[in-house]
Short mmCIF file of C-alpha atoms in Angstrom, two decimals:
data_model
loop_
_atom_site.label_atom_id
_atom_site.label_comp_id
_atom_site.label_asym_id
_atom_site.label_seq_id
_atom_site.Cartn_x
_atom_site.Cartn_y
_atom_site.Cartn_z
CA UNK A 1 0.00 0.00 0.00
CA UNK A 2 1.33 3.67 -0.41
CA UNK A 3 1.92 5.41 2.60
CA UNK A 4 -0.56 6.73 4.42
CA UNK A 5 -0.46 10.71 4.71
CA UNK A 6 -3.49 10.83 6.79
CA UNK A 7 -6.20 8.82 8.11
CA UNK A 8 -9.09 10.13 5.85
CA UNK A 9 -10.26 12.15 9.87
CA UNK A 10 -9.51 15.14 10.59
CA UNK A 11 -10.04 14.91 14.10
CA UNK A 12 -7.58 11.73 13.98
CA UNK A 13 -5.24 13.13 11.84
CA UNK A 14 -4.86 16.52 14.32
CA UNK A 15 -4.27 14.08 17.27
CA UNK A 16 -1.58 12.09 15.37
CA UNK A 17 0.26 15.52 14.59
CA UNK A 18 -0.25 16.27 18.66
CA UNK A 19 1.27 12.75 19.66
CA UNK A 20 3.99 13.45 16.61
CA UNK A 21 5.27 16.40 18.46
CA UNK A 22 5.17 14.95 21.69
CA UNK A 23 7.24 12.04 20.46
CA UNK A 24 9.51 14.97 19.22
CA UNK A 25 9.71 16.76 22.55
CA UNK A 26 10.20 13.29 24.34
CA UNK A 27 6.84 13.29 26.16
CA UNK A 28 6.26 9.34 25.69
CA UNK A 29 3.34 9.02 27.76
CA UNK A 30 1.74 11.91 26.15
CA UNK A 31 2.59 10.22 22.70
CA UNK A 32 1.27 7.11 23.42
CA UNK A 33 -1.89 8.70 24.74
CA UNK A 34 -2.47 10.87 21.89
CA UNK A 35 -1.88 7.63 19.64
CA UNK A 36 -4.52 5.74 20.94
CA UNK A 37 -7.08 8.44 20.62
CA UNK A 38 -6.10 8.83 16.95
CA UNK A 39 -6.73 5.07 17.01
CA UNK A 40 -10.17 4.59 18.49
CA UNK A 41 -11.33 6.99 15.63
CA UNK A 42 -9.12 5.61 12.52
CA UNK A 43 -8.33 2.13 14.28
CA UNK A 44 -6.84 1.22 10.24
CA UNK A 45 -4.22 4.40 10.31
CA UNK A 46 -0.95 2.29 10.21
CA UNK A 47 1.33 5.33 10.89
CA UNK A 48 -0.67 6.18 14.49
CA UNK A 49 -0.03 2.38 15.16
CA UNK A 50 3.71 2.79 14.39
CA UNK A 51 4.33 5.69 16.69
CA UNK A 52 2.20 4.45 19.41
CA UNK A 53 4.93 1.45 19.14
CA UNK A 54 7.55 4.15 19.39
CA UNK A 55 6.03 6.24 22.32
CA UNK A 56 5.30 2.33 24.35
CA UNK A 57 8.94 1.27 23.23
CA UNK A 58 10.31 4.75 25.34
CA UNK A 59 8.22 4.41 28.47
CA UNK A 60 9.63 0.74 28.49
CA UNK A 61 12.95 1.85 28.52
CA UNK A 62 12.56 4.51 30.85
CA UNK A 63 10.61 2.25 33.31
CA UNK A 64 12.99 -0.99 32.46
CA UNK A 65 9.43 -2.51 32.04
CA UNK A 66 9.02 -5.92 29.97
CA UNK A 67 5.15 -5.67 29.48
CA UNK A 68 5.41 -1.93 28.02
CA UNK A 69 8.15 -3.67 25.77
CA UNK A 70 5.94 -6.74 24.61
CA UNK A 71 2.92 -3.50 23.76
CA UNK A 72 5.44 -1.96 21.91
CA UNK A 73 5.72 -4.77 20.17
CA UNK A 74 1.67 -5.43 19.33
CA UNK A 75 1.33 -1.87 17.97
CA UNK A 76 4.38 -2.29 15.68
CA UNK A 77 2.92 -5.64 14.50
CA UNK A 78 -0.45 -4.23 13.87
CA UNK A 79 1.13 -1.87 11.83
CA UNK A 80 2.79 -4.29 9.87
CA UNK A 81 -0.42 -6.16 9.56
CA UNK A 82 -2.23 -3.45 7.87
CA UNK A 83 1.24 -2.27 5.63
CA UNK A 84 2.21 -5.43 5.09
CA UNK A 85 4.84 -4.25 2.16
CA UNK A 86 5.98 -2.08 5.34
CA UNK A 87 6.45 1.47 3.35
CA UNK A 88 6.83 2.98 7.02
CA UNK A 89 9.79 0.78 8.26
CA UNK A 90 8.21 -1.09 10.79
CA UNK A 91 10.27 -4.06 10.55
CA UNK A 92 13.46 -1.97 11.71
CA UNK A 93 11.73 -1.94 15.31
CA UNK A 94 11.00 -5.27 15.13
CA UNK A 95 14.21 -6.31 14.55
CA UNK A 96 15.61 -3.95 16.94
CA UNK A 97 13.10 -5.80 19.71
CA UNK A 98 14.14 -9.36 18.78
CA UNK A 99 11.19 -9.74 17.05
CA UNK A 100 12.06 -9.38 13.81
CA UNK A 101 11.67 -13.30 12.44
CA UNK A 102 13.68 -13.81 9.13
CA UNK A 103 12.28 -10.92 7.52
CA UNK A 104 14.79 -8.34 5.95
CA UNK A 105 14.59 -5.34 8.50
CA UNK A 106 14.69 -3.10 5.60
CA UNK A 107 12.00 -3.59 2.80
CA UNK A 108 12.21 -2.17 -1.06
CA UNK A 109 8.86 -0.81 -0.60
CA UNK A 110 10.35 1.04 3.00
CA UNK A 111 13.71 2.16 1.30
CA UNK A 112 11.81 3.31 -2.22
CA UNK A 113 9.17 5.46 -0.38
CA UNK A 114 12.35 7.00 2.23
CA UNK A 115 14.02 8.02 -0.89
CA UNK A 116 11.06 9.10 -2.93
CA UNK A 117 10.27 11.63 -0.25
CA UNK A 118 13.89 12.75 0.15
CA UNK A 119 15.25 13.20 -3.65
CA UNK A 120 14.29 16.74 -3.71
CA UNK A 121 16.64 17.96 -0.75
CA UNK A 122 18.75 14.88 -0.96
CA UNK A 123 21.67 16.50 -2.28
CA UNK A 124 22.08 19.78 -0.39
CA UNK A 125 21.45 17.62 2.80
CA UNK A 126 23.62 15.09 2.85
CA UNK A 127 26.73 17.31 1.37
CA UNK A 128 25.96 20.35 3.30
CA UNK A 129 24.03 18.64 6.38
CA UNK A 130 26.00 15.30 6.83
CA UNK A 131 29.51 16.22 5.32
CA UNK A 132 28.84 12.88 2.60
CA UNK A 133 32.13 12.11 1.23
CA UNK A 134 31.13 8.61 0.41
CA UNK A 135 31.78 8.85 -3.63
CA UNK A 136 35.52 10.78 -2.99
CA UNK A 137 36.35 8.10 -0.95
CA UNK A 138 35.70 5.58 -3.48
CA UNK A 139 37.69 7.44 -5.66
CA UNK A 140 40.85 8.21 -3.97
CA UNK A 141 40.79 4.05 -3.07
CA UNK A 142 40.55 2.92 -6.25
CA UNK A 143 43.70 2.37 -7.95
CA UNK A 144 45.64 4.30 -11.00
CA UNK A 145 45.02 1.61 -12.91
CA UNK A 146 42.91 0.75 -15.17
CA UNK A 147 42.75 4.57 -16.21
CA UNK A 148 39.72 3.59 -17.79
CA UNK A 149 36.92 1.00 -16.94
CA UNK A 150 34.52 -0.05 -20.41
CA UNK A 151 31.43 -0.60 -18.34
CA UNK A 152 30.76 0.38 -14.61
CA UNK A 153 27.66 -0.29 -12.75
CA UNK A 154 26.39 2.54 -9.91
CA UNK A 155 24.74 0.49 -7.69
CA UNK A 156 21.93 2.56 -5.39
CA UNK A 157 23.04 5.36 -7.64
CA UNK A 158 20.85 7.94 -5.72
CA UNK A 159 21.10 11.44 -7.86
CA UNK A 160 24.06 10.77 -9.89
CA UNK A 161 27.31 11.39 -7.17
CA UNK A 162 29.05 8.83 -7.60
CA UNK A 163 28.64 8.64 -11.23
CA UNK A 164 29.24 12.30 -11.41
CA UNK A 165 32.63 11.74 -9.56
CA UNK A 166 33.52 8.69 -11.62
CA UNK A 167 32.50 9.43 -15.31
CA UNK A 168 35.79 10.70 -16.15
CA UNK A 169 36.78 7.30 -16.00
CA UNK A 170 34.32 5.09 -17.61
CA UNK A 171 33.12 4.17 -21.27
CA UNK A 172 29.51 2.84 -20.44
CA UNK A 173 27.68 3.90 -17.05
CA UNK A 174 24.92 2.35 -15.93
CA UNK A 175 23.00 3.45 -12.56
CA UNK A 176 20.14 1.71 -10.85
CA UNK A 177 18.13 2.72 -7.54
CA UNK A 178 15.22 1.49 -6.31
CA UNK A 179 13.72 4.61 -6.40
CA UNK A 180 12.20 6.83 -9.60
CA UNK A 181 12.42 9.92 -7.87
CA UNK A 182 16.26 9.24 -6.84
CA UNK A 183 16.09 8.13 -10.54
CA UNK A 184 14.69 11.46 -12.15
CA UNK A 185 17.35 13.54 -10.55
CA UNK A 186 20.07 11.65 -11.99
CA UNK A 187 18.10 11.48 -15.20
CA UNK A 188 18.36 15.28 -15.83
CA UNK A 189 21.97 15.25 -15.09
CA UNK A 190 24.52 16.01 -18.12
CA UNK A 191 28.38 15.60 -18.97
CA UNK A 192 29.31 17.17 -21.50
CA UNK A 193 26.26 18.22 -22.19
CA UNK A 194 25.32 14.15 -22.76
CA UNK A 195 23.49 12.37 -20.31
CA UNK A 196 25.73 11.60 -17.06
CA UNK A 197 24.73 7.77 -17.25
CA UNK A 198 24.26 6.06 -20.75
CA UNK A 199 21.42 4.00 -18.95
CA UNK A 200 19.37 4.15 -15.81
CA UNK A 201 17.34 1.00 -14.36
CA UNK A 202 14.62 0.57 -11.36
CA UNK A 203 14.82 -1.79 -8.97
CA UNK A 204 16.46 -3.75 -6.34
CA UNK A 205 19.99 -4.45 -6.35
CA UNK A 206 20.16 -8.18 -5.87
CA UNK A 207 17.56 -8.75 -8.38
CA UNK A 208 19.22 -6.11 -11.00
CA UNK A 209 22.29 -8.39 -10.18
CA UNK A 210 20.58 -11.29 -11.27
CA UNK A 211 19.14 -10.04 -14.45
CA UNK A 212 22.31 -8.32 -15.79
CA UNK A 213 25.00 -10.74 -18.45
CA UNK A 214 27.74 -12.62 -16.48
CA UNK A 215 31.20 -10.48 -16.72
CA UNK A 216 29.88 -7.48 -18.24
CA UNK A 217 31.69 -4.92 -16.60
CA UNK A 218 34.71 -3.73 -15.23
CA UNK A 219 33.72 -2.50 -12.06
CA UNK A 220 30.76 -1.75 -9.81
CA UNK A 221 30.37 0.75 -7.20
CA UNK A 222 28.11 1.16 -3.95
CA UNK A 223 28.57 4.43 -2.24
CA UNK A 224 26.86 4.76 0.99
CA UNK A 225 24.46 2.21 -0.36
CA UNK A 226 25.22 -1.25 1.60
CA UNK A 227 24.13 0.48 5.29
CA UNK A 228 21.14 -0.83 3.89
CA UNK A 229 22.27 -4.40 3.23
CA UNK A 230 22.34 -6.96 6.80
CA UNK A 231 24.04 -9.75 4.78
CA UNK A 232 26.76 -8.44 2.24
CA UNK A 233 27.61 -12.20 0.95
CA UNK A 234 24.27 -12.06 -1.44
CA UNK A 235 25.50 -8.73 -2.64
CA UNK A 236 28.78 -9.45 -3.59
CA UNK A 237 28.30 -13.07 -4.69
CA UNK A 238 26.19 -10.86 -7.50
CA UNK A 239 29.13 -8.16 -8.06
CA UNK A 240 31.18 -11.09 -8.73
CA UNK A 241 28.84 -12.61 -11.18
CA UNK A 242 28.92 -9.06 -13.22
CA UNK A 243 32.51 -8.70 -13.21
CA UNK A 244 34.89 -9.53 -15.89
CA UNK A 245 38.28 -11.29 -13.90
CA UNK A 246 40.29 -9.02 -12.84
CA UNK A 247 37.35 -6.25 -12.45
CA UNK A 248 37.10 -4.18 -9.05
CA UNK A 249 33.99 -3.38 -6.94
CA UNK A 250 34.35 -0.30 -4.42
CA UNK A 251 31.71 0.80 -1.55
CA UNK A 252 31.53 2.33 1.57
CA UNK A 253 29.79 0.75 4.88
CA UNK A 254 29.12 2.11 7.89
CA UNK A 255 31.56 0.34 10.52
CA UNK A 256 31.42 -1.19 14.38
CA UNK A 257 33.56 -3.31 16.53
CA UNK A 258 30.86 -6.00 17.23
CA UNK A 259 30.07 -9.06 15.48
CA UNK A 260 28.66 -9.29 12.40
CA UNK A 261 25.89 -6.63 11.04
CA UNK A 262 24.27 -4.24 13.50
CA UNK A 263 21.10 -2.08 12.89
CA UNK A 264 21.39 1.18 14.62
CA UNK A 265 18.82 3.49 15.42
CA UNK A 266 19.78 5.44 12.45
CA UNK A 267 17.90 3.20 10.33
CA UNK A 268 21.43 1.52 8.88
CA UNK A 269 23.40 -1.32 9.12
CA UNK A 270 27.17 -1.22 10.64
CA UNK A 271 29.53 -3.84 9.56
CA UNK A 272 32.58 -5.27 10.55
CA UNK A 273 36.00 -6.10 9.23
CA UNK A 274 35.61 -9.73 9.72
CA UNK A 275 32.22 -9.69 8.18
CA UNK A 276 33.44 -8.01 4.88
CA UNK A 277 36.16 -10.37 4.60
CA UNK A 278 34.13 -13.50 5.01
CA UNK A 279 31.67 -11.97 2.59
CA UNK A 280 34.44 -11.44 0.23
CA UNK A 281 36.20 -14.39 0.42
CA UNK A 282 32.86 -16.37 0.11
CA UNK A 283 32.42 -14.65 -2.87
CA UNK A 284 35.51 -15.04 -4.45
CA UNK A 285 37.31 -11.40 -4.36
CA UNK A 286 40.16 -9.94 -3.53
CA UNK A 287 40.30 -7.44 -0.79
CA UNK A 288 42.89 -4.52 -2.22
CA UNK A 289 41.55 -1.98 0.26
CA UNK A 290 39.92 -2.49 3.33
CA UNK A 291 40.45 0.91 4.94
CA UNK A 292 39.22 3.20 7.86
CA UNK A 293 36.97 6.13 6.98
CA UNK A 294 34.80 8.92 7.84
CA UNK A 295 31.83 8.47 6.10
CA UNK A 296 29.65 11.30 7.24
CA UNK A 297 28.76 13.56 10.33
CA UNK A 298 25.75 12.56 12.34
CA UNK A 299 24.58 15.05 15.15
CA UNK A 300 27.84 16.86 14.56
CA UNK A 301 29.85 13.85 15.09
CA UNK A 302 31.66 11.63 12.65
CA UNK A 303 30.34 8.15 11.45
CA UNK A 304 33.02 5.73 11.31
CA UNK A 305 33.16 3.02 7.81
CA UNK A 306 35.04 1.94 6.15
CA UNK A 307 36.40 2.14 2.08
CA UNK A 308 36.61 -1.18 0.70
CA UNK A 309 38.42 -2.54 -2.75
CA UNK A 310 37.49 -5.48 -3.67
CA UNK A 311 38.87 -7.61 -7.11
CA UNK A 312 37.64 -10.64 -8.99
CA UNK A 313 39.91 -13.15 -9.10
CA UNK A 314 41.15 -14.74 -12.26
CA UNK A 315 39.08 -17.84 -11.61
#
């Protein structure tokens, strides 16, 4: 279903912005009251039942109390239950709770409607706001040489900055997002006064994988893109399929100390240096670069990553 900008009530609708802002200002009790009013009047508004799960979720921590935790849980699965493509991100809580099953905390349908609703200001926010250096940092890793790549892929290519970054150096670009109005943005971007990207696709990356011809291209590219990823083995057992021998793929990730892949409350996944490796190694690559980084600034403080090169092997 598309997200849900309002519950069809006005009266509903006006307590959901009330329980909205005390969410904002921390009042979780407030929230959660507020929520529940909206819901006796629009009991089918998905987006009251996800912050009531929010507001329940804070009282439990505050109180250390297991059955506020467990109602937390029953609003965010009722809000599931009615978005069951979960455009609203419900799963992330979930997950977050324990409660996540085997379900991807991240859906498409979550990740295309975040980005939809964020192309227009995605730019100036995320240079400006954040400090994103994610597609320089792909470039200064790569190495000299090739000087040239025939093909590239920009995977999650957003609004075109990676591809802006590394056009210099390719023959044929192709981008892909999941999202059309990520997808429009980079459509009306020039080189030269050509298009920046030679072709533009829709759609998710392990299924654009899939679909593309075995060693096509030279090298493939993820900036800022696999935060969104739990499992990075999938992902790169499908950069490998793409990739002529020899042929590179460079990202960024988002970095921790931990085991394995950790969703933070920033919506993204954290991975660590042991978990890339395995991934890569599984996969059949090379790791040329596996290096500390910087990626961004988050409430004025840096988020560590990491810059990884990764090759195909001959085999």
């Amino acid at each position: 279903m598309a997200k849900q900008h309002s519950s069809g009530d006005l009266l509903a609708d006006r307590r959901y912005r009330y329980a909205e802002a005390c969410l904002a200002d921390g009042d979780h009790a407030g929230a959660a009251d507020l929520a529940e009013q909206a819901l006796e009047i629009a009991p089918r508004y998905a987006p009251a039942w996800l912050l009531l799960g929010r507001a329940r979720e804070g009282l439990a921590v505050q109180g250390d109390d297991p059955a506020l935790r467990a109602a937390a849980t029953r609003a965010y699965a009722c809000a599931l239950d009615i978005d069951p493509d979960d455009t609203l991100g419900v799963r992330a809580h979930l997950v977050r709770l324990g409660e996540g099953g085997n379900l991807p905390a991240l859906s498409p349908a979550y990740v295309r409607a975040l980005f939809d609703g964020y192309a227009p200001r995605f730019e100036r926010h995320l240079v400006d706001g954040l400090g994103y250096v994610g597609p320089q940092l792909v470039m200064n890793a790569l190495p000299p040489e090739p000087e040239r790549f025939d093909a590239a892929l920009d995977l999650g290519c957003g609004t075109g900055l990676m591809g802006a970054a590394i056009r210099e150096r390719v023959g044929h670009l192709t981008g892909v997002d999941l999202s059309p109005g990520m997808l429009a943005l980079a459509r009306a971007k020039t080189h030269h006064r050509r298009p920046l990207y030679d072709r533009l696709a829709e759609g998710d990356l392990a299924a654009f994988l899939a679909g593309e011809p075995p060693a096509s291209v030279e090298l493939c590219l993820a900036a800022d893109v696999l935060i969104y990823v739990a499992d990075l083995a999938p992902v790169l057992a499908g950069i490998v399929r793409v990739l002529r021998p020899g042929g590179l793929g460079a990202f960024t990730v988002q970095s921790h100390d931990g085991d394995g892949a950790v969703l933070g409350t920033d919506g993204r996944y954290a991975h660590t240096d042991s978990h890339i490796a395995a991934s890569a190694v599984q996969a059949g690559l090379e790791i040329l670069t596996l290096r500390l980084a910087d990626v961004r600034r988050e409430g004025g403080r840096p988020v560590p990553g990491r810059v990884v090169v990764l090759r195909r092997t001959a085999a």
